[in-house]
Amino acid sequence: PPTLLERLADTAPVAAGSLMWMFMAAVGVGAIVVFILLKLVKDTWLGAGDSDPAGDFVRVGPTFFFQATDGLGSELWKTDGTRAGTRRVRDIYPGSNESNPAYLRRVGDILNFEALDASHGYELWRSNGTFGGTRLIKDMNPNLGNFGLDGDLVMGNVEIVISDDGTHGAELYRT
């Protein structure tokens, strides 16, 4: 059935830092109206800037990973659902550049994703949620060539990817 999610007016009586949303779902000839109070977890880009969380949230254990910006470029972030537990994992492409982490996926108790940096181009990375545990897996296509993910399959703690290394064409690789 068709659904509608809309924000109520800013004058709605809600606590500071919260947004009131109204969810309406048509059911048969009637309608159900449910009010949901959403609390802001953290504004990663303070002020008028848009934190722009993008892509899917991927859960690895008690942590959710996502892409967002704090005004210095789009990077990998994590949250446990609290303000204190929400932070940028690592500035993969330092400064105001953006690593644009994408295709986030859980592989066992690790997060694999693709990201851009100045030395390798767009390549395959992994993270355990710490700065030191967030690293390039391998520069699949040296000389700033891109990783070129053509497909992947996750089986427990292993990911099989199809990638082009720039020399051999598309091949299977195991992380």
mmCIF file of C-alpha atoms in Angstrom:
data_model
loop_
_atom_site.group_PDB
_atom_site.id
_atom_site.type_symbol
_atom_site.label_atom_id
_atom_site.label_comp_id
_atom_site.label_asym_id
_atom_site.label_seq_id
_atom_site.Cartn_x
_atom_site.Cartn_y
_atom_site.Cartn_z
ATOM 1 C CA PRO A 1 0.000 0.000 0.000
ATOM 2 C CA PRO A 2 1.167 3.573 -0.563
ATOM 3 C CA THR A 3 2.867 5.272 2.391
ATOM 4 C CA LEU A 4 3.755 8.836 3.254
ATOM 5 C CA LEU A 5 6.423 10.048 5.651
ATOM 6 C CA GLU A 6 6.379 13.754 6.291
ATOM 7 C CA ARG A 7 7.847 16.099 8.862
ATOM 8 C CA LEU A 8 5.397 17.973 11.013
ATOM 9 C CA ALA A 9 5.748 21.738 11.352
ATOM 10 C CA ASP A 10 8.662 23.070 13.382
ATOM 11 C CA THR A 11 6.063 24.347 15.839
ATOM 12 C CA ALA A 12 5.171 20.776 16.877
ATOM 13 C CA PRO A 13 5.735 20.361 20.640
ATOM 14 C CA VAL A 14 8.901 18.251 20.721
ATOM 15 C CA ALA A 15 12.111 18.367 22.726
ATOM 16 C CA ALA A 16 15.063 20.367 21.431
ATOM 17 C CA GLY A 17 17.248 18.325 19.120
ATOM 18 C CA SER A 18 14.354 16.093 18.108
ATOM 19 C CA LEU A 19 12.260 15.916 14.982
ATOM 20 C CA MET A 20 8.646 14.867 14.905
ATOM 21 C CA TRP A 21 7.707 12.697 11.946
ATOM 22 C CA MET A 22 4.285 11.447 10.975
ATOM 23 C CA PHE A 23 3.894 8.118 9.212
ATOM 24 C CA MET A 24 0.676 7.434 7.358
ATOM 25 C CA ALA A 25 -0.127 4.128 5.714
ATOM 26 C CA ALA A 26 -3.263 3.415 3.748
ATOM 27 C CA VAL A 27 -4.838 0.123 4.850
ATOM 28 C CA GLY A 28 -7.865 -1.009 2.842
ATOM 29 C CA VAL A 29 -10.424 1.779 3.005
ATOM 30 C CA GLY A 30 -9.013 3.255 6.207
ATOM 31 C CA ALA A 31 -5.698 4.756 7.224
ATOM 32 C CA ILE A 32 -3.358 4.291 10.154
ATOM 33 C CA VAL A 33 -1.535 7.296 11.564
ATOM 34 C CA VAL A 34 1.501 6.682 13.752
ATOM 35 C CA PHE A 35 3.599 9.404 15.328
ATOM 36 C CA ILE A 36 7.284 8.658 15.681
ATOM 37 C CA LEU A 37 9.681 10.811 17.693
ATOM 38 C CA LEU A 38 13.138 10.728 16.133
ATOM 39 C CA LYS A 39 15.994 12.059 18.217
ATOM 40 C CA LEU A 40 19.049 13.528 16.545
ATOM 41 C CA VAL A 41 21.999 11.282 17.381
ATOM 42 C CA LYS A 42 24.731 13.684 16.277
ATOM 43 C CA ASP A 43 25.121 16.551 13.844
ATOM 44 C CA THR A 44 28.436 15.600 12.223
ATOM 45 C CA TRP A 45 28.673 18.983 10.461
ATOM 46 C CA LEU A 46 27.767 21.625 13.021
ATOM 47 C CA GLY A 47 25.918 24.689 11.801
ATOM 48 C CA ALA A 48 23.916 25.053 8.624
ATOM 49 C CA GLY A 49 25.889 22.424 6.691
ATOM 50 C CA ASP A 50 24.252 19.132 5.772
ATOM 51 C CA SER A 51 25.942 16.067 7.323
ATOM 52 C CA ASP A 52 24.704 14.228 4.253
ATOM 53 C CA PRO A 53 24.712 10.668 5.584
ATOM 54 C CA ALA A 54 24.538 8.571 2.451
ATOM 55 C CA GLY A 55 24.249 4.976 1.402
ATOM 56 C CA ASP A 56 23.185 2.156 3.621
ATOM 57 C CA PHE A 57 23.861 1.728 7.306
ATOM 58 C CA VAL A 58 25.743 -1.545 7.720
ATOM 59 C CA ARG A 59 25.774 -3.296 11.084
ATOM 60 C CA VAL A 60 28.897 -5.072 12.283
ATOM 61 C CA GLY A 61 28.365 -6.308 15.833
ATOM 62 C CA PRO A 62 26.948 -3.462 17.939
ATOM 63 C CA THR A 63 28.263 -0.803 15.526
ATOM 64 C CA PHE A 64 26.585 0.751 12.488
ATOM 65 C CA PHE A 65 28.831 2.132 9.749
ATOM 66 C CA PHE A 66 27.814 4.814 7.258
ATOM 67 C CA GLN A 67 29.161 7.593 5.042
ATOM 68 C CA ALA A 68 28.812 11.237 6.152
ATOM 69 C CA THR A 69 30.633 14.557 6.127
ATOM 70 C CA ASP A 70 31.714 17.005 8.800
ATOM 71 C CA GLY A 71 32.540 19.709 6.261
ATOM 72 C CA LEU A 72 35.940 18.215 5.453
ATOM 73 C CA GLY A 73 34.731 15.685 2.899
ATOM 74 C CA SER A 74 32.688 12.506 2.880
ATOM 75 C CA GLU A 75 34.323 9.806 5.015
ATOM 76 C CA LEU A 76 33.547 6.587 6.905
ATOM 77 C CA TRP A 77 31.647 7.092 10.190
ATOM 78 C CA LYS A 78 30.341 4.757 12.865
ATOM 79 C CA THR A 79 27.702 4.915 15.573
ATOM 80 C CA ASP A 80 26.417 2.850 18.441
ATOM 81 C CA GLY A 81 23.308 5.040 18.524
ATOM 82 C CA THR A 82 24.669 7.520 21.066
ATOM 83 C CA ARG A 83 26.144 10.993 20.560
ATOM 84 C CA ALA A 84 29.434 9.968 22.230
ATOM 85 C CA GLY A 85 29.617 6.765 20.176
ATOM 86 C CA THR A 86 29.176 8.521 16.820
ATOM 87 C CA ARG A 87 32.419 9.584 15.142
ATOM 88 C CA ARG A 88 34.465 9.576 11.987
ATOM 89 C CA VAL A 89 36.484 6.358 11.815
ATOM 90 C CA ARG A 90 39.353 7.711 9.713
ATOM 91 C CA ASP A 91 40.048 10.554 7.308
ATOM 92 C CA ILE A 92 41.053 8.287 4.411
ATOM 93 C CA TYR A 93 41.545 11.172 1.964
ATOM 94 C CA PRO A 94 42.881 13.917 4.304
ATOM 95 C CA GLY A 95 41.905 17.554 4.189
ATOM 96 C CA SER A 96 38.815 18.732 2.369
ATOM 97 C CA ASN A 97 39.054 15.865 -0.106
ATOM 98 C CA GLU A 98 36.467 13.087 -0.016
ATOM 99 C CA SER A 99 37.138 9.359 0.129
ATOM 100 C CA ASN A 100 33.450 8.710 -0.660
ATOM 101 C CA PRO A 101 33.256 5.272 0.983
ATOM 102 C CA ALA A 102 30.752 3.122 -0.886
ATOM 103 C CA TYR A 103 29.460 -0.442 -1.193
ATOM 104 C CA LEU A 104 29.752 -1.019 2.551
ATOM 105 C CA ARG A 105 29.310 -4.692 3.456
ATOM 106 C CA ARG A 106 29.862 -6.872 6.507
ATOM 107 C CA VAL A 107 32.377 -9.679 6.144
ATOM 108 C CA GLY A 108 32.398 -11.590 9.421
ATOM 109 C CA ASP A 109 33.246 -9.054 12.120
ATOM 110 C CA ILE A 110 34.884 -6.614 9.674
ATOM 111 C CA LEU A 111 33.509 -3.982 7.298
ATOM 112 C CA ASN A 112 34.735 -4.030 3.692
ATOM 113 C CA PHE A 113 34.130 -1.031 1.438
ATOM 114 C CA GLU A 114 35.583 0.900 -1.477
ATOM 115 C CA ALA A 115 37.154 4.327 -0.929
ATOM 116 C CA LEU A 116 39.301 6.904 -2.695
ATOM 117 C CA ASP A 117 42.675 8.181 -1.532
ATOM 118 C CA ALA A 118 45.394 10.295 -3.165
ATOM 119 C CA SER A 119 47.943 7.469 -3.516
ATOM 120 C CA HIS A 120 45.855 4.563 -4.825
ATOM 121 C CA GLY A 121 42.669 5.840 -6.424
ATOM 122 C CA TYR A 122 39.403 4.058 -5.636
ATOM 123 C CA GLU A 123 40.321 0.747 -3.955
ATOM 124 C CA LEU A 124 39.108 -1.932 -1.547
ATOM 125 C CA TRP A 125 39.406 -1.110 2.185
ATOM 126 C CA ARG A 126 38.443 -2.778 5.458
ATOM 127 C CA SER A 127 37.689 -1.508 8.955
ATOM 128 C CA ASN A 128 37.208 -2.919 12.420
ATOM 129 C CA GLY A 129 35.901 0.484 13.547
ATOM 130 C CA THR A 130 39.236 1.884 14.778
ATOM 131 C CA PHE A 131 41.633 4.318 13.093
ATOM 132 C CA GLY A 132 44.462 1.756 13.053
ATOM 133 C CA GLY A 133 42.156 -1.054 11.968
ATOM 134 C CA THR A 134 40.941 0.859 8.900
ATOM 135 C CA ARG A 135 43.303 0.122 6.053
ATOM 136 C CA LEU A 136 43.693 -0.521 2.370
ATOM 137 C CA ILE A 137 43.379 -4.246 1.636
ATOM 138 C CA LYS A 138 45.383 -4.118 -1.583
ATOM 139 C CA ASP A 139 46.057 -1.689 -4.404
ATOM 140 C CA MET A 140 44.357 -3.845 -7.040
ATOM 141 C CA ASN A 141 45.013 -1.487 -9.928
ATOM 142 C CA PRO A 142 48.269 0.444 -9.325
ATOM 143 C CA ASN A 143 49.074 3.838 -10.828
ATOM 144 C CA LEU A 144 45.814 5.421 -9.607
ATOM 145 C CA GLY A 145 43.680 2.937 -11.493
ATOM 146 C CA ASN A 146 40.411 2.086 -9.799
ATOM 147 C CA PHE A 147 39.582 -1.168 -8.036
ATOM 148 C CA GLY A 148 36.791 -1.869 -10.512
ATOM 149 C CA LEU A 149 34.494 -4.103 -8.467
ATOM 150 C CA ASP A 150 32.388 -6.116 -10.888
ATOM 151 C CA GLY A 151 30.694 -8.284 -8.248
ATOM 152 C CA ASP A 152 31.181 -9.844 -4.857
ATOM 153 C CA LEU A 153 30.023 -12.735 -2.708
ATOM 154 C CA VAL A 154 30.321 -12.819 1.084
ATOM 155 C CA MET A 155 30.607 -16.213 2.771
ATOM 156 C CA GLY A 156 31.089 -15.792 6.529
ATOM 157 C CA ASN A 157 34.527 -14.267 7.087
ATOM 158 C CA VAL A 158 35.528 -14.353 3.409
ATOM 159 C CA GLU A 159 34.615 -12.115 0.519
ATOM 160 C CA ILE A 160 35.167 -13.137 -3.085
ATOM 161 C CA VAL A 161 35.358 -10.172 -5.461
ATOM 162 C CA ILE A 162 35.552 -9.888 -9.213
ATOM 163 C CA SER A 163 37.981 -7.124 -10.088
ATOM 164 C CA ASP A 164 40.156 -5.908 -12.935
ATOM 165 C CA ASP A 165 43.775 -5.272 -11.925
ATOM 166 C CA GLY A 166 44.463 -3.362 -15.151
ATOM 167 C CA THR A 167 46.641 -6.187 -16.539
ATOM 168 C CA HIS A 168 44.793 -9.520 -16.432
ATOM 169 C CA GLY A 169 41.205 -8.402 -16.962
ATOM 170 C CA ALA A 170 38.395 -9.415 -14.624
ATOM 171 C CA GLU A 171 39.490 -12.143 -12.180
ATOM 172 C CA LEU A 172 38.366 -13.624 -8.836
ATOM 173 C CA TYR A 173 40.097 -12.415 -5.681
ATOM 174 C CA ARG A 174 39.628 -13.441 -2.041
ATOM 175 C CA THR A 175 39.842 -11.000 0.871
#
